[in-house]
Amino acid sequence: MVEEYVVGFPSEVVKEGGVEVLVPKLSAFGVVPSDYAPSRAPVFYNPVMEFNRDLSVLAVRVYQRLVRREIGICEPLASQGVRGIRYAVEVDGVSRVLLSDINHHAFGLAQYNVRCNGLHDRVVVEYRDANCVLNCNASPKKRFDVVDIDPFGSPVPFLDSAFRALRNRGLLAVTATDLAPLCGVHAKACVRKYGGKPMRTEYCHELAVRLLAGCMVQVAARQDMGVRFLFSHSSDHYIRVYAQVGYGCQMADDCLKSVGYILHCFNCLHRETVSQLSGGLVCPECGGRMDYAGPLWLGGINDAVFVESVFVENVAAVFRGKVRLEKLLSLVKSEADAPITYFVIDQICKKLGLPAVSVQSFLDALHYEGFMAVQTHFNTRGIKTDASAAIMQKILSRLVTNRA
């Protein structure tokens, strides 16, 4: 009853990571975490995203050691403040955290949680629009080392101001939950929001990450900034990207060189990358018509060294999702330097009219033929390899024949 009196609606205390915070009691609003809609409670809180927040803490710990200085963090869409409070408590060298939200219930709840965790000297909560907060901290002496954008839906409306609020070599962490547009279900919405055409393929979740990354690169370039992607992943209902920015026209120009298109043939599954679209999109393998996605980011979306450091950090962590974190980070680390896009075994088997084979047996067959091949975190049946679609189909046919 004490907690309900403080915030004015049904609430409960939850423990997450190294903190305890007051959050809306979801059961009182007729929802469970798996189907939680933000409009059904006064303040947004999704316990499923604890996994996302755990990864965020690990990544910011690694980043802080990378820059070797005290850091300031801004989370302008803070809701009840759990992520920002965790940064202040669980990451060494955090000198200040600025939280804000335009929802007055969220603002009050975040203030309460900051006080209860004894962080009023380092964590400030403001009742303001996210873009307003970021733009008001865009002058050189006010900028942050880390800006975390975690909206419900698209992060694009906040990217311009987020880049302005980052100091040189700062870290921008971005979540996108609008996977329907990014994965090609609502293609026009993706073009409007992200400036790139999506494509409904078996590797659409990687395309989603690359569309978001390509949008970030182009927004940063307008402000004479370049972007280096340190860590990206697709989990549950969202994608998440961590990028380090660098000031300078040359860096911006260099990044734009890695923005282009992915061409895909739905007839033979061939795919390739191009910097510009020109002429008829004819498949060089079968002569069929090719579709395309882009403009999007064609460069690396994970830095193997950074991801390895996050993996090591997780070994010493005590999180509820530690095993799942380890599995994700292990897969992301292994695919960091793998070729762009991935193949889903079941898609190839369906095309060839063959029974499904195990992922490991297909990997072994590819390795035996001298190809690089690794599993991808994007799909449990997905493989990244330097073998072409045509060669993969031959190897798969031979594998099934030898098993018969």
Short mmCIF file of C-alpha atoms in Angstrom, two decimals:
data_model
loop_
_atom_site.label_atom_id
_atom_site.label_comp_id
_atom_site.label_asym_id
_atom_site.label_seq_id
_atom_site.Cartn_x
_atom_site.Cartn_y
_atom_site.Cartn_z
CA MET A 1 0.00 0.00 0.00
CA VAL A 2 2.92 2.35 0.61
CA GLU A 3 4.13 2.04 -2.97
CA GLU A 4 0.64 2.52 -4.42
CA TYR A 5 0.18 5.68 -2.34
CA VAL A 6 3.46 7.10 -3.60
CA VAL A 7 2.71 6.72 -7.33
CA GLY A 8 -1.08 6.66 -7.38
CA PHE A 9 -1.58 3.36 -9.20
CA PRO A 10 -1.01 -0.36 -8.49
CA SER A 11 2.72 -1.02 -8.31
CA GLU A 12 5.32 -3.44 -7.00
CA VAL A 13 9.02 -3.54 -6.22
CA VAL A 14 11.15 -5.70 -8.52
CA LYS A 15 14.83 -6.59 -8.37
CA GLU A 16 16.76 -6.37 -11.61
CA GLY A 17 20.53 -6.61 -11.82
CA GLY A 18 21.96 -4.75 -8.84
CA VAL A 19 18.98 -2.49 -8.15
CA GLU A 20 15.44 -2.55 -6.81
CA VAL A 21 12.83 -0.33 -8.47
CA LEU A 22 9.15 0.39 -8.21
CA VAL A 23 7.21 -0.50 -11.39
CA PRO A 24 3.56 -0.80 -12.45
CA LYS A 25 1.96 -4.06 -11.31
CA LEU A 26 1.16 -5.53 -14.72
CA SER A 27 -1.41 -8.02 -13.46
CA ALA A 28 -3.50 -5.11 -12.16
CA PHE A 29 -3.85 -3.86 -15.75
CA GLY A 30 -4.86 -7.24 -17.17
CA VAL A 31 -1.65 -8.01 -19.01
CA VAL A 32 1.24 -10.45 -18.88
CA PRO A 33 4.81 -9.60 -19.95
CA SER A 34 4.60 -11.47 -23.27
CA ASP A 35 1.66 -9.41 -24.55
CA TYR A 36 2.27 -6.16 -22.71
CA ALA A 37 1.04 -3.03 -24.46
CA PRO A 38 2.37 0.31 -23.14
CA SER A 39 -0.98 2.06 -23.40
CA ARG A 40 -2.56 -0.27 -20.86
CA ALA A 41 -0.59 0.99 -17.86
CA PRO A 42 0.25 4.54 -16.72
CA VAL A 43 3.99 3.89 -17.09
CA PHE A 44 5.71 1.64 -19.61
CA TYR A 45 7.50 -1.34 -18.11
CA ASN A 46 8.39 -4.57 -19.90
CA PRO A 47 10.13 -7.26 -17.80
CA VAL A 48 10.97 -9.20 -20.99
CA MET A 49 13.43 -6.42 -21.84
CA GLU A 50 15.57 -7.25 -18.81
CA PHE A 51 17.70 -9.26 -21.25
CA ASN A 52 18.15 -6.11 -23.35
CA ARG A 53 19.08 -4.08 -20.27
CA ASP A 54 21.56 -6.74 -19.08
CA LEU A 55 23.33 -6.56 -22.44
CA SER A 56 23.30 -2.77 -22.26
CA VAL A 57 25.05 -2.82 -18.87
CA LEU A 58 27.68 -5.23 -20.17
CA ALA A 59 28.31 -3.18 -23.33
CA VAL A 60 28.60 0.13 -21.48
CA ARG A 61 31.03 -1.45 -18.97
CA VAL A 62 33.26 -2.47 -21.88
CA TYR A 63 32.90 0.94 -23.53
CA GLN A 64 33.85 2.76 -20.31
CA ARG A 65 37.07 0.77 -20.08
CA LEU A 66 37.70 1.39 -23.76
CA VAL A 67 37.66 5.19 -23.37
CA ARG A 68 39.38 5.10 -19.95
CA ARG A 69 37.56 8.01 -18.36
CA GLU A 70 34.52 8.85 -16.31
CA ILE A 71 31.45 8.94 -18.50
CA GLY A 72 28.13 10.76 -18.63
CA ILE A 73 25.00 8.98 -19.85
CA CYS A 74 21.67 10.22 -21.16
CA GLU A 75 18.51 8.14 -21.47
CA PRO A 76 15.84 10.52 -22.78
CA LEU A 77 13.04 7.91 -22.91
CA ALA A 78 13.56 6.64 -19.39
CA SER A 79 10.07 5.58 -18.28
CA GLN A 80 10.44 4.39 -14.67
CA GLY A 81 14.24 4.75 -14.94
CA VAL A 82 15.41 1.17 -14.41
CA ARG A 83 17.99 1.18 -17.24
CA GLY A 84 19.59 4.48 -16.28
CA ILE A 85 19.62 3.56 -12.59
CA ARG A 86 21.33 0.29 -13.45
CA TYR A 87 23.98 2.18 -15.43
CA ALA A 88 24.71 4.36 -12.39
CA VAL A 89 24.95 1.39 -10.03
CA GLU A 90 26.44 -1.38 -12.17
CA VAL A 91 28.94 0.46 -14.41
CA ASP A 92 32.16 1.81 -12.91
CA GLY A 93 33.20 5.35 -13.74
CA VAL A 94 29.74 6.83 -14.36
CA SER A 95 29.88 10.42 -13.17
CA ARG A 96 26.37 11.50 -14.15
CA VAL A 97 23.16 10.12 -15.65
CA LEU A 98 20.38 12.27 -17.08
CA LEU A 99 16.97 10.61 -17.32
CA SER A 100 13.88 12.19 -18.81
CA ASP A 101 10.35 11.34 -19.88
CA ILE A 102 7.37 13.33 -21.13
CA ASN A 103 4.94 11.11 -19.19
CA HIS A 104 4.35 12.77 -15.81
CA HIS A 105 3.64 9.40 -14.12
CA ALA A 106 6.97 8.08 -15.44
CA PHE A 107 8.75 11.24 -14.32
CA GLY A 108 7.46 10.87 -10.76
CA LEU A 109 8.19 7.16 -10.62
CA ALA A 110 11.73 7.64 -11.94
CA GLN A 111 12.38 10.32 -9.33
CA TYR A 112 11.14 7.99 -6.61
CA ASN A 113 13.37 5.14 -7.85
CA VAL A 114 16.42 7.39 -7.98
CA ARG A 115 15.86 8.49 -4.38
CA CYS A 116 15.24 4.93 -3.16
CA ASN A 117 18.54 3.79 -4.68
CA GLY A 118 20.43 6.71 -3.11
CA LEU A 119 21.51 8.15 -6.46
CA HIS A 120 20.22 11.73 -6.25
CA ASP A 121 23.80 13.05 -6.34
CA ARG A 122 24.60 11.46 -9.72
CA VAL A 123 21.25 10.85 -11.45
CA VAL A 124 19.00 13.72 -12.54
CA VAL A 125 15.43 13.21 -13.76
CA GLU A 126 13.76 15.77 -16.01
CA TYR A 127 10.16 16.09 -17.20
CA ARG A 128 10.81 16.99 -20.83
CA ASP A 129 10.49 15.83 -24.41
CA ALA A 130 13.34 13.53 -25.49
CA ASN A 131 14.51 15.65 -28.42
CA CYS A 132 14.36 18.77 -26.28
CA VAL A 133 16.59 17.16 -23.64
CA LEU A 134 19.13 16.00 -26.22
CA ASN A 135 19.24 19.30 -28.12
CA CYS A 136 19.61 21.27 -24.89
CA ASN A 137 22.75 19.23 -24.17
CA ALA A 138 24.30 19.52 -27.63
CA SER A 139 26.88 22.20 -26.79
CA PRO A 140 30.46 20.86 -26.51
CA LYS A 141 30.72 21.08 -22.72
CA LYS A 142 27.36 19.41 -22.11
CA ARG A 143 27.58 16.42 -24.44
CA PHE A 144 27.38 12.84 -23.22
CA ASP A 145 29.62 9.82 -23.64
CA VAL A 146 26.62 7.49 -23.98
CA VAL A 147 23.15 8.17 -25.34
CA ASP A 148 20.63 5.33 -25.11
CA ILE A 149 17.54 5.49 -27.33
CA ASP A 150 15.04 2.76 -26.45
CA PRO A 151 11.60 3.78 -27.73
CA PHE A 152 8.42 1.84 -28.33
CA GLY A 153 8.58 1.67 -32.14
CA SER A 154 11.05 3.47 -34.37
CA PRO A 155 14.09 5.35 -32.99
CA VAL A 156 14.45 7.48 -36.13
CA PRO A 157 12.67 10.60 -34.74
CA PHE A 158 15.40 10.84 -32.08
CA LEU A 159 18.55 10.12 -34.11
CA ASP A 160 19.39 13.67 -35.23
CA SER A 161 19.32 15.07 -31.71
CA ALA A 162 21.02 11.96 -30.29
CA PHE A 163 24.05 12.44 -32.53
CA ARG A 164 24.20 16.12 -31.63
CA ALA A 165 24.30 15.25 -27.92
CA LEU A 166 27.28 12.87 -28.27
CA ARG A 167 30.88 13.84 -27.73
CA ASN A 168 33.63 12.57 -30.03
CA ARG A 169 34.08 8.78 -29.66
CA GLY A 170 30.74 8.63 -27.85
CA LEU A 171 28.51 5.56 -27.85
CA LEU A 172 24.99 5.56 -29.28
CA ALA A 173 22.80 2.59 -28.31
CA VAL A 174 19.60 2.27 -30.33
CA THR A 175 16.63 -0.11 -30.15
CA ALA A 176 13.98 -0.55 -32.85
CA THR A 177 10.85 -2.57 -32.09
CA ASP A 178 8.98 -1.86 -35.35
CA LEU A 179 10.10 -5.03 -37.09
CA ALA A 180 7.06 -5.26 -39.37
CA PRO A 181 8.25 -2.32 -41.51
CA LEU A 182 11.94 -3.27 -41.24
CA CYS A 183 11.27 -6.90 -42.25
CA GLY A 184 9.17 -5.94 -45.26
CA VAL A 185 5.62 -6.47 -44.00
CA HIS A 186 4.95 -2.74 -44.32
CA ALA A 187 7.50 -1.73 -46.93
CA LYS A 188 6.24 1.81 -47.51
CA ALA A 189 6.48 2.57 -43.80
CA CYS A 190 10.11 1.43 -43.82
CA VAL A 191 10.95 3.68 -46.76
CA ARG A 192 9.28 6.63 -45.02
CA LYS A 193 10.96 6.08 -41.66
CA TYR A 194 14.37 4.62 -42.51
CA GLY A 195 14.90 5.83 -46.08
CA GLY A 196 15.50 2.31 -47.37
CA LYS A 197 13.43 -0.39 -49.05
CA PRO A 198 13.11 -3.65 -47.05
CA MET A 199 12.72 -7.12 -48.52
CA ARG A 200 10.83 -10.17 -47.22
CA THR A 201 13.55 -12.79 -47.30
CA GLU A 202 14.71 -15.54 -44.94
CA TYR A 203 17.44 -13.16 -43.71
CA CYS A 204 15.07 -10.20 -43.14
CA HIS A 205 16.25 -9.70 -39.54
CA GLU A 206 19.78 -8.99 -40.70
CA LEU A 207 18.35 -6.65 -43.31
CA ALA A 208 16.47 -4.90 -40.49
CA VAL A 209 19.72 -4.27 -38.61
CA ARG A 210 21.42 -3.05 -41.78
CA LEU A 211 18.54 -0.73 -42.68
CA LEU A 212 18.71 0.84 -39.22
CA ALA A 213 22.51 1.04 -39.42
CA GLY A 214 22.35 2.62 -42.88
CA CYS A 215 19.88 5.20 -41.62
CA MET A 216 22.18 6.00 -38.68
CA VAL A 217 25.18 6.44 -40.97
CA GLN A 218 23.32 8.86 -43.22
CA VAL A 219 21.93 10.89 -40.30
CA ALA A 220 25.41 11.07 -38.74
CA ALA A 221 26.98 12.12 -42.05
CA ARG A 222 24.70 15.17 -42.23
CA GLN A 223 26.42 16.32 -39.05
CA ASP A 224 29.93 15.47 -40.33
CA MET A 225 30.17 12.33 -38.19
CA GLY A 226 31.19 8.79 -38.98
CA VAL A 227 29.95 5.63 -37.29
CA ARG A 228 31.68 2.41 -36.24
CA PHE A 229 29.33 -0.43 -35.31
CA LEU A 230 30.55 -2.32 -32.26
CA PHE A 231 27.70 -4.71 -31.48
CA SER A 232 24.33 -5.52 -33.04
CA HIS A 233 21.77 -8.22 -32.37
CA SER A 234 18.21 -9.31 -33.05
CA SER A 235 16.33 -10.69 -30.06
CA ASP A 236 12.67 -11.35 -29.27
CA HIS A 237 10.64 -8.54 -30.88
CA TYR A 238 13.40 -5.97 -31.47
CA ILE A 239 16.82 -5.19 -32.90
CA ARG A 240 19.56 -3.36 -31.01
CA VAL A 241 22.64 -1.53 -32.35
CA TYR A 242 25.64 -0.07 -30.48
CA ALA A 243 27.70 2.40 -32.49
CA GLN A 244 30.69 4.59 -31.69
CA VAL A 245 30.74 7.97 -33.42
CA GLY A 246 33.71 9.89 -34.71
CA TYR A 247 33.83 13.56 -35.68
CA GLY A 248 35.08 14.61 -39.11
CA CYS A 249 34.02 15.00 -42.73
CA GLN A 250 36.47 12.35 -43.92
CA MET A 251 35.09 9.75 -41.54
CA ALA A 252 31.54 10.60 -42.63
CA ASP A 253 32.49 10.27 -46.31
CA ASP A 254 34.25 6.95 -45.72
CA CYS A 255 31.19 5.52 -43.95
CA LEU A 256 28.88 6.54 -46.78
CA LYS A 257 30.98 4.41 -49.14
CA SER A 258 29.70 1.34 -47.30
CA VAL A 259 26.04 2.21 -47.87
CA GLY A 260 24.50 0.33 -50.79
CA TYR A 261 22.07 -2.39 -51.80
CA ILE A 262 21.58 -6.14 -51.46
CA LEU A 263 20.21 -7.87 -54.56
CA HIS A 264 18.30 -11.15 -54.14
CA CYS A 265 17.02 -13.74 -56.59
CA PHE A 266 13.96 -15.55 -55.25
CA ASN A 267 14.31 -18.17 -57.99
CA CYS A 268 17.79 -19.56 -57.19
CA LEU A 269 18.49 -17.79 -53.85
CA HIS A 270 21.58 -16.00 -55.21
CA ARG A 271 22.37 -12.70 -53.49
CA GLU A 272 25.00 -10.01 -54.00
CA THR A 273 25.82 -6.43 -52.95
CA VAL A 274 26.15 -3.31 -55.11
CA SER A 275 26.92 0.32 -54.32
CA GLN A 276 24.39 1.66 -56.83
CA LEU A 277 21.35 0.33 -58.67
CA SER A 278 21.69 0.40 -62.42
CA GLY A 279 19.93 -1.19 -65.40
CA GLY A 280 17.83 -4.31 -65.18
CA LEU A 281 18.23 -6.43 -62.06
CA VAL A 282 18.97 -9.75 -63.76
CA CYS A 283 20.37 -12.69 -61.79
CA PRO A 284 23.81 -13.70 -63.13
CA GLU A 285 23.22 -17.31 -62.03
CA CYS A 286 19.78 -18.17 -63.46
CA GLY A 287 18.74 -15.11 -65.48
CA GLY A 288 15.74 -14.44 -63.23
CA ARG A 289 14.53 -11.09 -62.03
CA MET A 290 16.25 -9.89 -58.84
CA ASP A 291 14.66 -7.84 -56.05
CA TYR A 292 16.63 -5.45 -53.82
CA ALA A 293 16.82 -3.95 -50.35
CA GLY A 294 18.39 -0.61 -49.51
CA PRO A 295 20.06 1.71 -49.30
CA LEU A 296 21.46 0.02 -46.21
CA TRP A 297 24.75 -0.59 -44.41
CA LEU A 298 27.00 -3.14 -46.16
CA GLY A 299 29.91 -2.98 -43.70
CA GLY A 300 30.48 -4.82 -40.45
CA ILE A 301 27.75 -4.76 -37.82
CA ASN A 302 29.83 -6.38 -35.06
CA ASP A 303 33.38 -5.77 -33.88
CA ALA A 304 34.84 -9.14 -32.83
CA VAL A 305 37.15 -7.63 -30.19
CA PHE A 306 34.36 -5.59 -28.60
CA VAL A 307 31.93 -8.53 -28.58
CA GLU A 308 34.61 -10.78 -27.06
CA SER A 309 35.06 -8.24 -24.27
CA VAL A 310 31.30 -8.19 -23.64
CA PHE A 311 31.33 -12.00 -23.59
CA VAL A 312 34.13 -12.02 -21.00
CA GLU A 313 32.26 -9.41 -18.96
CA ASN A 314 29.21 -11.67 -18.88
CA VAL A 315 31.26 -14.55 -17.46
CA ALA A 316 31.74 -12.62 -14.23
CA ALA A 317 28.20 -11.19 -14.16
CA VAL A 318 25.31 -12.52 -12.10
CA PHE A 319 22.22 -12.06 -14.24
CA ARG A 320 19.06 -14.15 -14.50
CA GLY A 321 19.59 -14.48 -18.24
CA LYS A 322 23.30 -15.30 -18.05
CA VAL A 323 23.09 -18.57 -20.00
CA ARG A 324 21.05 -16.99 -22.77
CA LEU A 325 23.44 -14.02 -22.86
CA GLU A 326 26.40 -16.36 -23.22
CA LYS A 327 24.78 -18.21 -26.12
CA LEU A 328 23.89 -15.00 -27.97
CA LEU A 329 27.32 -13.42 -27.48
CA SER A 330 29.09 -16.61 -28.52
CA LEU A 331 27.16 -16.74 -31.81
CA VAL A 332 27.57 -13.02 -32.51
CA LYS A 333 31.30 -13.29 -31.86
CA SER A 334 31.67 -16.23 -34.26
CA GLU A 335 29.78 -14.48 -37.07
CA ALA A 336 31.37 -11.05 -36.64
CA ASP A 337 33.66 -11.44 -39.65
CA ALA A 338 31.38 -13.70 -41.70
CA PRO A 339 29.98 -12.70 -45.13
CA ILE A 340 26.90 -10.53 -45.40
CA THR A 341 23.43 -12.24 -45.24
CA TYR A 342 22.74 -15.84 -44.23
CA PHE A 343 21.04 -18.95 -45.61
CA VAL A 344 18.28 -20.82 -43.79
CA ILE A 345 18.65 -24.56 -44.32
CA ASP A 346 14.91 -25.21 -44.40
CA GLN A 347 14.46 -22.66 -47.20
CA ILE A 348 17.01 -24.47 -49.39
CA CYS A 349 15.53 -27.89 -48.55
CA LYS A 350 12.05 -26.65 -49.44
CA LYS A 351 13.27 -25.32 -52.78
CA LEU A 352 14.96 -28.61 -53.64
CA GLY A 353 12.16 -30.79 -52.28
CA LEU A 354 14.54 -32.44 -49.83
CA PRO A 355 14.07 -33.47 -46.19
CA ALA A 356 15.56 -31.15 -43.59
CA VAL A 357 19.06 -31.88 -42.31
CA SER A 358 20.68 -30.85 -39.03
CA VAL A 359 22.58 -27.59 -38.85
CA GLN A 360 25.72 -29.32 -37.64
CA SER A 361 25.77 -31.87 -40.46
CA PHE A 362 25.45 -29.11 -43.04
CA LEU A 363 28.19 -27.08 -41.35
CA ASP A 364 30.44 -30.14 -41.36
CA ALA A 365 29.76 -30.72 -45.05
CA LEU A 366 30.62 -27.12 -45.91
CA HIS A 367 33.80 -27.26 -43.83
CA TYR A 368 34.78 -30.52 -45.56
CA GLU A 369 34.51 -28.76 -48.93
CA GLY A 370 36.81 -25.99 -47.67
CA PHE A 371 34.24 -23.26 -47.08
CA MET A 372 33.91 -20.99 -44.09
CA ALA A 373 30.57 -21.58 -42.38
CA VAL A 374 29.17 -20.55 -38.98
CA GLN A 375 25.80 -20.42 -37.33
CA THR A 376 24.10 -17.06 -36.95
CA HIS A 377 22.21 -15.68 -33.96
CA PHE A 378 19.58 -14.29 -36.32
CA ASN A 379 18.02 -17.70 -36.96
CA THR A 380 18.54 -21.04 -35.23
CA ARG A 381 18.60 -22.75 -38.65
CA GLY A 382 20.66 -20.04 -40.32
CA ILE A 383 24.22 -20.32 -41.68
CA LYS A 384 26.65 -17.64 -42.80
CA THR A 385 29.12 -18.92 -45.38
CA ASP A 386 31.32 -17.89 -48.28
CA ALA A 387 29.79 -20.67 -50.42
CA SER A 388 27.40 -19.47 -53.13
CA ALA A 389 23.73 -20.42 -53.19
CA ALA A 390 24.35 -22.78 -56.11
CA ILE A 391 27.21 -24.57 -54.36
CA MET A 392 25.22 -24.86 -51.13
CA GLN A 393 22.38 -26.54 -53.02
CA LYS A 394 24.80 -29.06 -54.55
CA ILE A 395 26.38 -29.84 -51.19
CA LEU A 396 22.98 -30.21 -49.54
CA SER A 397 21.72 -32.54 -52.29
CA ARG A 398 24.84 -34.67 -51.97
CA LEU A 399 24.52 -34.74 -48.18
CA VAL A 400 20.92 -35.97 -48.34
CA THR A 401 21.79 -38.56 -51.02
CA ASN A 402 24.66 -39.97 -48.96
CA ARG A 403 22.39 -40.28 -45.93
CA ALA A 404 19.76 -42.23 -47.87
#
